[in-house]
CSV table of C-alpha atoms in Angstrom, one decimal:
chain,number,residue,atom,x,y,z
F,349,MET,CA,-16.6,50.0,79.8
F,350,VAL,CA,-14.9,52.6,77.9
F,351,ALA,CA,-15.1,52.7,74.2
F,352,ALA,CA,-11.8,52.1,72.2
F,353,PHE,CA,-11.5,55.1,69.5
F,354,PRO,CA,-8.9,54.9,66.7
F,355,LEU,CA,-5.9,57.0,67.5
F,356,MET,CA,-6.1,60.3,65.0
F,357,THR,CA,-2.4,61.0,64.2
F,358,VAL,CA,-1.1,64.1,62.7
F,359,ALA,CA,-0.1,62.2,59.8
F,360,SER,CA,-3.9,61.0,58.9
F,361,CYS,CA,-4.7,64.8,59.1
F,362,TYR,CA,-1.7,66.1,57.1
F,363,PRO,CA,-2.9,68.0,54.0
F,364,ALA,CA,-1.2,66.0,51.1
F,365,PRO,CA,1.1,68.1,48.6
F,366,ALA,CA,0.0,68.5,45.0
F,367,ASP,CA,1.4,69.1,41.8
F,368,PRO,CA,1.3,72.9,41.2
F,369,VAL,CA,-1.6,74.2,39.0
F,370,GLY,CA,-0.7,76.6,36.0
F,371,ILE,CA,2.9,75.8,35.7
F,372,ALA,CA,3.9,75.2,32.2
F,373,ALA,CA,5.9,72.2,31.5
F,374,PRO,CA,9.4,73.2,29.4
F,375,ARG,CA,9.7,72.5,25.6
F,376,SER,CA,10.6,68.9,24.9
F,377,PRO,CA,12.9,67.1,25.2
F,378,PHE,CA,13.3,68.8,28.7
F,379,GLU,CA,11.8,67.4,31.7
F,380,ARG,CA,13.5,70.3,34.0
F,381,ASP,CA,14.8,73.7,32.0
F,382,PRO,CA,18.5,74.2,32.6
F,383,TRP,CA,19.7,75.3,36.0
F,384,VAL,CA,22.6,76.7,37.5
F,385,GLN,CA,24.9,75.2,40.4
F,386,ASP,CA,28.2,75.3,41.9
F,387,VAL,CA,28.9,79.0,40.8
F,388,ASP,CA,32.3,80.6,42.1
F,389,GLN,CA,34.4,83.1,40.7
F,390,ASN,CA,35.8,81.0,37.8
F,391,SER,CA,33.7,78.1,37.3
F,392,ALA,CA,30.0,76.8,37.1
F,393,MET,CA,27.8,73.9,36.6
F,394,VAL,CA,24.7,73.9,34.2
F,395,LEU,CA,22.5,70.7,34.7
F,396,TRP,CA,19.0,69.9,32.8
F,397,MET,CA,16.7,66.7,32.5
F,398,ILE,CA,15.4,65.2,29.2
F,399,THR,CA,12.1,63.4,29.1
F,400,GLU,CA,11.6,59.7,29.5
F,401,ASP,CA,11.3,59.2,25.9
F,402,ALA,CA,14.0,61.5,24.5
F,403,ALA,CA,16.9,59.7,22.9
F,404,SER,CA,19.8,59.4,25.2
F,405,ASP,CA,21.9,62.1,23.0
F,406,ALA,CA,19.0,64.3,22.4
F,407,VAL,CA,20.6,67.4,24.1
F,408,ASP,CA,24.3,66.5,24.7
F,409,HIS,CA,26.2,69.6,24.8
F,410,LEU,CA,25.8,73.5,26.0
F,411,GLU,CA,27.4,76.6,24.5
F,412,PHE,CA,28.6,79.8,26.5
F,413,ARG,CA,30.1,83.1,26.1
F,414,VAL,CA,30.6,86.3,28.4
F,415,VAL,CA,27.9,88.7,27.9
F,416,GLY,CA,28.8,91.5,25.8
F,417,GLU,CA,31.3,89.7,23.6
F,418,ASP,CA,30.4,89.0,19.9
F,419,GLY,CA,32.8,86.3,19.6
F,420,ASP,CA,32.0,82.6,19.0
F,421,TRP,CA,30.3,80.3,21.6
F,422,ALA,CA,32.3,77.9,23.5
F,423,VAL,CA,31.1,74.5,23.4
F,424,VAL,CA,30.8,72.2,26.4
F,425,THR,CA,30.2,68.5,26.1
F,426,ALA,CA,27.4,67.4,28.5
F,427,ALA,CA,28.3,64.4,31.0
F,428,GLU,CA,25.5,61.8,32.2
F,429,ARG,CA,25.0,62.8,35.7
F,430,THR,CA,22.3,60.3,35.8
F,431,ARG,CA,20.0,58.4,33.3
F,432,ARG,CA,18.1,61.3,32.3
F,433,ILE,CA,20.0,64.6,34.1
F,434,ARG,CA,23.1,65.8,32.1
F,435,SER,CA,25.9,68.3,33.5
F,436,ALA,CA,28.1,71.1,31.7
F,437,SER,CA,31.2,72.2,33.4
F,438,LEU,CA,32.0,75.6,32.4
F,439,THR,CA,35.7,76.7,33.3
F,440,GLY,CA,38.0,79.5,33.0
F,441,LEU,CA,35.4,82.2,33.4
F,442,PRO,CA,36.0,85.8,34.5
F,443,SER,CA,35.1,86.6,38.2
F,444,GLY,CA,32.3,88.8,38.7
F,445,THR,CA,31.1,88.9,35.2
F,446,SER,CA,27.8,87.8,33.6
F,447,ILE,CA,27.7,84.5,31.3
F,448,GLU,CA,25.0,83.8,28.8
F,449,TYR,CA,24.5,80.2,27.8
F,450,ARG,CA,22.3,78.1,25.9
F,451,VAL,CA,21.5,74.1,25.3
F,452,PRO,CA,20.9,73.3,22.1
F,453,SER,CA,18.4,70.6,21.0
F,454,ASP,CA,17.0,69.6,17.6
F,455,ARG,CA,13.1,70.2,18.0
F,456,ALA,CA,13.9,74.2,18.8
F,457,GLN,CA,15.9,77.2,18.9
F,458,PRO,CA,17.3,77.1,22.2
F,459,PRO,CA,16.6,80.3,24.4
F,460,VAL,CA,19.3,82.5,25.9
F,461,PHE,CA,20.1,82.5,29.7
F,462,SER,CA,22.6,84.2,31.8
F,463,PHE,CA,24.1,84.0,35.4
F,464,LYS,CA,26.8,85.9,37.2
F,465,THR,CA,29.9,84.3,38.6
F,466,ALA,CA,31.2,85.1,42.0
F,467,PRO,CA,33.2,88.3,42.6
F,468,ASP,CA,37.1,87.5,43.3
F,469,PRO,CA,37.3,87.0,47.2
F,470,ASP,CA,40.0,89.6,47.4
F,471,THR,CA,38.1,92.1,45.8
F,472,GLU,CA,35.2,93.4,47.7
F,473,SER,CA,31.9,93.8,45.7
F,474,TRP,CA,28.9,95.0,47.1
F,475,PRO,CA,26.0,94.4,47.2
F,476,VAL,CA,25.2,90.7,47.6
F,477,ARG,CA,21.7,89.8,47.2
F,478,VAL,CA,20.8,86.7,48.9
F,479,LEU,CA,17.1,84.8,48.3
F,480,LEU,CA,16.7,83.0,51.5
F,481,PHE,CA,13.8,80.5,52.2
F,482,GLY,CA,13.3,76.6,53.2
F,483,ASP,CA,10.5,74.3,53.7
F,484,SER,CA,8.8,75.2,50.4
F,485,GLY,CA,8.2,72.3,47.7
F,486,TRP,CA,4.4,71.8,48.7
F,487,GLY,CA,2.6,72.9,45.1
F,488,GLY,CA,0.1,74.9,47.2
F,489,ALA,CA,-1.1,78.6,46.4
F,490,GLY,CA,1.2,80.0,49.1
F,491,GLN,CA,4.2,78.8,47.5
F,492,ILE,CA,3.3,79.7,43.9
F,493,ARG,CA,2.5,83.4,44.8
F,494,LEU,CA,5.7,83.7,46.9
F,495,ALA,CA,7.7,82.5,43.8
F,496,ARG,CA,5.9,85.1,41.7
F,497,GLN,CA,7.0,87.8,44.2
F,498,MET,CA,11.0,86.3,44.0
F,499,ARG,CA,10.8,86.8,40.6
F,500,GLU,CA,10.8,90.6,40.5
F,501,VAL,CA,14.5,90.9,42.1
F,502,SER,CA,18.0,89.8,40.6
F,503,TRP,CA,19.7,87.5,43.2
F,504,ASP,CA,23.2,86.8,43.4
F,505,LEU,CA,22.5,83.6,44.8
F,506,LEU,CA,19.5,81.4,46.7
F,507,VAL,CA,20.3,79.9,49.9
F,508,HIS,CA,17.9,77.3,50.7
F,509,LEU,CA,17.1,75.8,54.2
F,510,GLY,CA,16.0,72.2,53.3
F,511,ASP,CA,12.8,70.4,52.2
F,512,VAL,CA,13.3,71.3,49.1
F,513,ALA,CA,10.2,69.3,47.8
F,514,TYR,CA,7.2,67.1,49.7
F,515,LYS,CA,6.6,64.7,50.9
F,516,ASP,CA,9.3,62.5,50.2
F,517,GLY,CA,11.8,64.2,47.9
F,518,THR,CA,11.4,61.7,45.1
F,519,GLU,CA,12.5,63.0,41.4
F,520,LYS,CA,8.9,63.7,40.4
F,521,GLU,CA,8.5,65.9,43.4
F,522,LEU,CA,11.6,67.7,42.8
F,523,THR,CA,10.8,68.3,39.1
F,524,ALA,CA,6.9,69.4,39.8
F,525,ARG,CA,7.4,71.3,43.2
F,526,HIS,CA,10.5,72.8,42.7
F,527,PHE,CA,12.0,73.0,39.4
F,528,ARG,CA,9.2,74.0,37.5
F,529,VAL,CA,7.8,76.3,40.1
F,530,TYR,CA,11.4,78.3,40.4
F,531,ALA,CA,12.3,77.4,36.9
F,532,ASP,CA,13.2,80.8,35.8
F,533,ILE,CA,14.8,81.7,39.0
F,534,LEU,CA,16.9,78.7,38.9
F,535,GLN,CA,18.2,79.4,35.2
F,536,SER,CA,20.0,82.3,36.4
F,537,THR,CA,20.7,82.3,40.3
F,538,PRO,CA,22.7,79.3,41.8
F,539,MET,CA,21.0,77.5,44.8
F,540,PHE,CA,22.9,76.3,47.6
F,541,PRO,CA,20.8,74.2,49.7
F,542,THR,CA,21.1,72.6,53.1
F,543,VAL,CA,19.5,69.3,53.1
F,544,GLY,CA,16.2,68.6,55.0
F,545,ASN,CA,14.7,65.7,56.5
F,546,HIS,CA,11.9,65.1,53.8
F,547,ASP,CA,14.5,65.1,51.1
F,548,LEU,CA,16.1,62.2,52.4
F,549,HIS,CA,12.7,59.9,52.6
F,550,THR,CA,13.4,58.1,49.1
F,551,ASP,CA,16.6,56.2,48.4
F,552,ASP,CA,18.4,58.1,51.2
F,553,GLY,CA,18.1,61.1,49.2
F,554,ALA,CA,19.4,59.8,46.1
F,555,ALA,CA,17.1,62.3,43.8
F,556,TYR,CA,18.3,65.3,45.8
F,557,ASP,CA,22.0,64.4,45.6
F,558,ALA,CA,21.7,64.0,41.7
F,559,SER,CA,19.7,67.6,41.4
F,560,PHE,CA,22.4,69.9,43.4
F,561,ILE,CA,26.6,70.0,43.4
F,562,TRP,CA,28.6,71.1,46.6
F,563,ASN,CA,31.6,70.7,47.5
F,564,PRO,CA,32.4,68.7,50.9
F,565,PRO,CA,35.4,68.5,52.7
F,566,TYR,CA,34.9,64.4,53.0
F,567,GLU,CA,33.5,62.8,50.1
F,568,GLY,CA,29.9,61.6,50.5
F,569,GLU,CA,29.0,64.2,53.2
F,570,ARG,CA,26.3,66.9,52.6
F,571,TYR,CA,27.9,69.9,54.4
F,572,TYR,CA,30.3,72.4,52.9
F,573,ALA,CA,31.4,75.7,52.9
F,574,TYR,CA,32.1,78.5,50.0
F,575,ARG,CA,32.8,82.4,49.8
F,576,TRP,CA,31.0,84.8,47.8
F,577,GLY,CA,33.3,87.8,47.7
F,578,SER,CA,33.8,88.7,51.1
F,579,VAL,CA,30.9,86.4,52.8
F,580,GLN,CA,31.6,83.4,54.1
F,581,PHE,CA,29.0,80.8,53.8
F,582,ILE,CA,28.5,77.8,55.9
F,583,ALA,CA,25.8,75.2,55.0
F,584,LEU,CA,25.7,72.3,57.8
F,585,ASP,CA,23.9,69.0,57.6
F,586,THR,CA,21.6,68.2,60.7
F,587,SER,CA,19.4,65.8,58.8
F,588,SER,CA,21.6,63.2,57.1
F,589,PRO,CA,21.7,59.5,59.0
F,590,THR,CA,25.4,60.1,59.6
F,591,ALA,CA,27.8,59.5,62.2
F,592,ASP,CA,29.2,63.2,61.3
F,593,VAL,CA,25.6,64.2,61.7
F,594,ARG,CA,24.9,62.2,65.2
F,595,ASP,CA,28.0,63.4,66.6
F,596,LEU,CA,27.6,67.1,65.7
F,597,ARG,CA,24.8,67.0,68.0
F,598,GLU,CA,27.1,66.0,71.0
F,599,GLY,CA,29.9,68.6,70.0
F,600,THR,CA,32.4,66.1,68.7
F,601,GLY,CA,33.0,64.4,65.1
F,602,ARG,CA,34.4,65.5,61.7
F,603,GLN,CA,31.7,68.0,61.1
F,604,TYR,CA,32.0,69.6,64.4
F,605,ASP,CA,35.8,69.9,64.1
F,606,TRP,CA,35.7,71.1,60.5
F,607,LEU,CA,32.8,73.7,61.6
F,608,GLN,CA,35.0,74.9,64.1
F,609,GLU,CA,38.2,75.0,61.8
F,610,THR,CA,36.1,76.7,59.2
F,611,LEU,CA,35.1,79.3,61.6
F,612,GLN,CA,38.2,80.1,63.0
F,613,VAL,CA,39.8,80.7,59.8
F,614,ALA,CA,37.1,83.0,58.8
F,615,HIS,CA,37.1,84.9,61.9
F,616,ASP,CA,41.0,85.5,61.0
F,617,ASP,CA,40.8,86.4,57.4
F,618,PRO,CA,40.1,90.6,57.3
F,619,ALA,CA,38.9,89.7,53.9
F,620,ILE,CA,35.6,88.2,55.2
F,621,ARG,CA,33.4,90.6,56.6
F,622,TRP,CA,30.5,88.4,57.1
F,623,THR,CA,29.9,84.8,58.3
F,624,PHE,CA,26.5,83.1,57.8
F,625,VAL,CA,25.7,79.9,58.9
F,626,TYR,CA,22.8,77.8,57.8
F,627,MET,CA,21.3,74.4,58.6
F,628,HIS,CA,17.8,72.4,58.4
F,629,HIS,CA,17.2,72.4,62.0
F,630,PRO,CA,16.9,75.6,64.3
F,631,VAL,CA,19.1,75.8,67.2
F,632,MET,CA,16.2,78.5,68.5
F,633,SER,CA,12.6,78.5,67.5
F,634,HIS,CA,9.6,79.3,69.4
F,635,GLY,CA,7.4,76.8,67.3
F,636,LEU,CA,4.2,75.7,68.9
F,637,GLY,CA,1.6,73.1,68.3
F,638,ILE,CA,0.9,69.3,67.4
F,639,SER,CA,3.4,69.5,64.1
F,640,GLY,CA,5.6,72.4,65.8
F,641,HIS,CA,9.1,71.4,66.9
F,642,GLY,CA,10.9,74.1,68.9
F,643,GLY,CA,14.5,74.6,68.8
F,644,ASP,CA,17.0,71.6,68.7
F,645,ARG,CA,18.4,71.7,72.2
F,646,LYS,CA,21.4,69.5,71.3
F,647,LEU,CA,22.4,71.6,68.4
F,648,ARG,CA,21.8,74.6,70.7
F,649,VAL,CA,24.3,73.7,73.4
F,650,ALA,CA,26.8,72.2,70.8
F,651,LEU,CA,26.9,75.2,68.3
F,652,VAL,CA,26.1,78.5,69.8
F,653,PRO,CA,29.5,78.5,72.0
F,654,LEU,CA,31.2,78.2,68.5
F,655,PHE,CA,28.7,80.9,66.8
F,656,GLU,CA,29.6,83.1,69.8
F,657,GLU,CA,33.3,82.5,70.1
F,658,TRP,CA,34.0,82.9,66.3
F,659,GLY,CA,31.7,85.9,65.8
F,660,VAL,CA,29.2,84.4,63.2
F,661,ASP,CA,26.6,87.4,62.0
F,662,ILE,CA,23.7,85.0,60.9
F,663,VAL,CA,22.5,81.9,61.8
F,664,ALA,CA,19.6,80.6,59.7
F,665,ALA,CA,17.5,77.4,59.8
F,666,GLY,CA,14.0,75.9,58.6
F,667,HIS,CA,12.2,72.9,59.4
F,668,GLU,CA,9.7,74.9,61.3
F,669,HIS,CA,7.0,76.0,58.9
F,670,HIS,CA,6.8,79.7,60.1
F,671,TYR,CA,9.1,83.0,59.9
F,672,GLU,CA,11.1,84.2,63.0
F,673,ARG,CA,13.9,86.5,63.8
F,674,THR,CA,15.5,86.9,67.1
F,675,THR,CA,17.2,90.2,68.2
F,676,PRO,CA,20.9,89.7,68.7
F,677,VAL,CA,21.6,86.9,71.2
F,678,LEU,CA,24.7,86.5,73.2
F,679,GLY,CA,24.8,84.1,76.1
F,680,GLY,CA,21.2,83.3,75.7
F,681,ARG,CA,20.1,87.1,76.5
F,682,LYS,CA,19.3,89.8,74.2
F,683,VAL,CA,22.1,92.4,73.2
F,684,ARG,CA,22.7,95.3,71.6
F,685,SER,CA,23.3,95.4,67.7
F,686,GLY,CA,26.6,93.8,66.6
F,687,CYS,CA,27.2,92.0,70.1
F,688,GLY,CA,25.9,88.5,68.8
F,689,PRO,CA,24.2,86.3,66.3
F,690,VAL,CA,20.9,87.0,64.8
F,691,TYR,CA,19.1,83.7,64.5
F,692,ILE,CA,16.5,83.5,61.6
F,693,VAL,CA,13.8,80.8,60.9
F,694,ALA,CA,12.6,81.0,57.2
F,695,GLY,CA,10.8,77.8,56.6
F,696,ALA,CA,7.4,79.6,55.6
F,697,GLY,CA,8.3,79.0,52.2
F,698,GLY,CA,4.9,77.4,51.4
F,699,ALA,CA,5.1,74.0,53.1
F,700,SER,CA,1.6,73.1,55.2
F,701,ARG,CA,1.0,75.1,58.5
F,702,TYR,CA,-1.5,72.1,59.9
F,703,ALA,CA,-1.3,72.3,63.7
F,704,ARG,CA,1.6,74.6,63.9
F,705,GLY,CA,1.7,77.5,65.4
F,706,VAL,CA,4.9,80.4,67.0
F,707,GLY,CA,5.5,82.0,70.0
F,708,ALA,CA,7.9,84.1,71.5
F,709,SER,CA,10.2,84.8,74.1
F,710,SER,CA,12.6,87.7,75.5
F,711,VAL,CA,15.0,87.6,72.4
F,712,THR,CA,12.4,87.2,69.9
F,713,ALA,CA,12.2,90.5,67.2
F,714,VAL,CA,9.3,89.0,65.3
F,715,SER,CA,7.3,86.0,64.7
F,716,SER,CA,4.9,84.8,62.1
F,717,ARG,CA,2.9,81.9,60.6
F,718,GLU,CA,2.4,84.0,57.4
F,719,TYR,CA,4.0,82.4,54.3
F,720,SER,CA,7.0,84.5,53.6
F,721,TYR,CA,10.4,84.4,52.1
F,722,VAL,CA,13.6,86.5,53.2
F,723,ASP,CA,15.4,89.1,50.8
F,724,LEU,CA,19.1,89.9,52.2
F,725,THR,CA,20.9,92.9,50.7
F,726,ILE,CA,24.5,92.4,52.1
F,727,GLU,CA,26.7,95.6,52.0
F,728,ALA,CA,30.3,96.0,53.8
F,729,GLY,CA,28.9,97.6,57.1
F,730,VAL,CA,25.2,96.4,57.2
F,731,ILE,CA,23.0,93.6,56.0
F,732,ALA,CA,19.2,94.9,55.0
F,733,GLY,CA,16.7,92.7,55.5
F,734,ARG,CA,13.1,92.1,54.2
F,735,THR,CA,10.7,89.4,54.8
F,736,VAL,CA,7.9,89.3,51.7
F,737,LYS,CA,4.8,87.9,52.3
F,738,GLN,CA,2.6,86.5,49.0
F,739,ASP,CA,1.2,90.1,48.4
F,740,GLY,CA,4.3,91.7,48.3
F,741,SER,CA,4.1,93.2,51.6
F,742,LEU,CA,6.6,93.4,53.9
F,743,LEU,CA,6.1,91.1,57.0
F,744,ASP,CA,9.6,92.1,58.6
F,745,GLU,CA,12.5,94.6,58.0
F,746,PHE,CA,15.7,95.0,59.9
F,747,HIS,CA,19.3,95.8,59.8
F,748,ILE,CA,22.1,93.6,61.1
F,749,GLN,CA,25.5,95.0,62.0
F,750,PRO,CA,28.6,92.9,62.0
F,751,PHE,CA,29.3,90.9,65.4
F,752,THR,CA,32.5,92.1,66.9
F,753,ALA,CA,34.0,91.5,70.2
F,754,ARG,CA,33.1,94.2,72.6
F,755,GLY,CA,32.8,94.7,76.4
F,756,ALA,CA,29.8,93.4,78.5
F,757,SER,CA,29.2,97.2,79.5
F,758,GLU,CA,28.9,98.1,75.7
F,759,CYS,CA,26.4,94.9,74.7
F,760,SER,CA,23.9,94.8,77.7
F,761,ASP,CA,20.9,96.0,76.5
């Protein structure tokens, strides 16, 4: 007779997330310090969260002005986004300009923060400095050390690849494991996220939706596109339990049609130098182990032909808790620089690596399980990338040439 043993599941062994140690809480009456969102060339949103016991009108307005101008501060009355989250809309801003702001309260002299608006889409402005990572909000030492390294750079924007706060994307988890960890970065750097599966575990992502602002082509959807100067960014939704996401994996539906149209418009616009697509689930990945996933085959079949047809330069994703970069890839094969998209998995932002490994294939340039984030400096003719580890040393350094249409003889490696 064979003895029956209880099945040991991956979940039962998985280390639990924790609230970070040594991260100071903001001054009262703030539960979350202000953070900037939805920045474009002429407008921005600033959000903040008040404490549970604060009066509803404790922090009811924001003041801002152009850096270097000594005039009066403009005053914006805050709106109630949720019971405790407030938002202020800043409009009529000059493009490519530093804006300083403060959120007064009756308990302390408000600190002054600043951010920079996007450059005019018709005027090239280089470089564009992008902070890229995902799968971060675990609260562990790896996440905290990476956050310290991120503070050493002045970023134009932060591209987050999903799974912002583990394990369930609750309001409390978002506060402790995201907004407090990256508070000083988020005060000055707009974050443009794509939604991850863990972000939706609680109330269908209500806390995530309340914390971030984007402009979808259809109301209620979580995919969107935006310009930063001459760079076209496209954030796809591969996580929400909606028809648009299900159909995307079949190469049909509204998100798929919108993506194809957006890529075509970007391809035909001479003012756009780079096209950068990102999502949570990777189309190419060599993740291994019980907790590894590998690439999403359906997404690969549905989307890679679009990326290749319309000249996408970078495709980034998370979900896998490792770092991986491919060579330029065309038709499933390694090709020369400038002959195909480069695929990056940047899900090593701090989440657990339990039972996860990473392999390689003929199109792999670098793969590693080490915690890291990606620093991209985008210029008119090249993207310089640096992948930074916890101690500040480099895991990877690379250059990406624009993906242009070339003959087969030029592109074979």
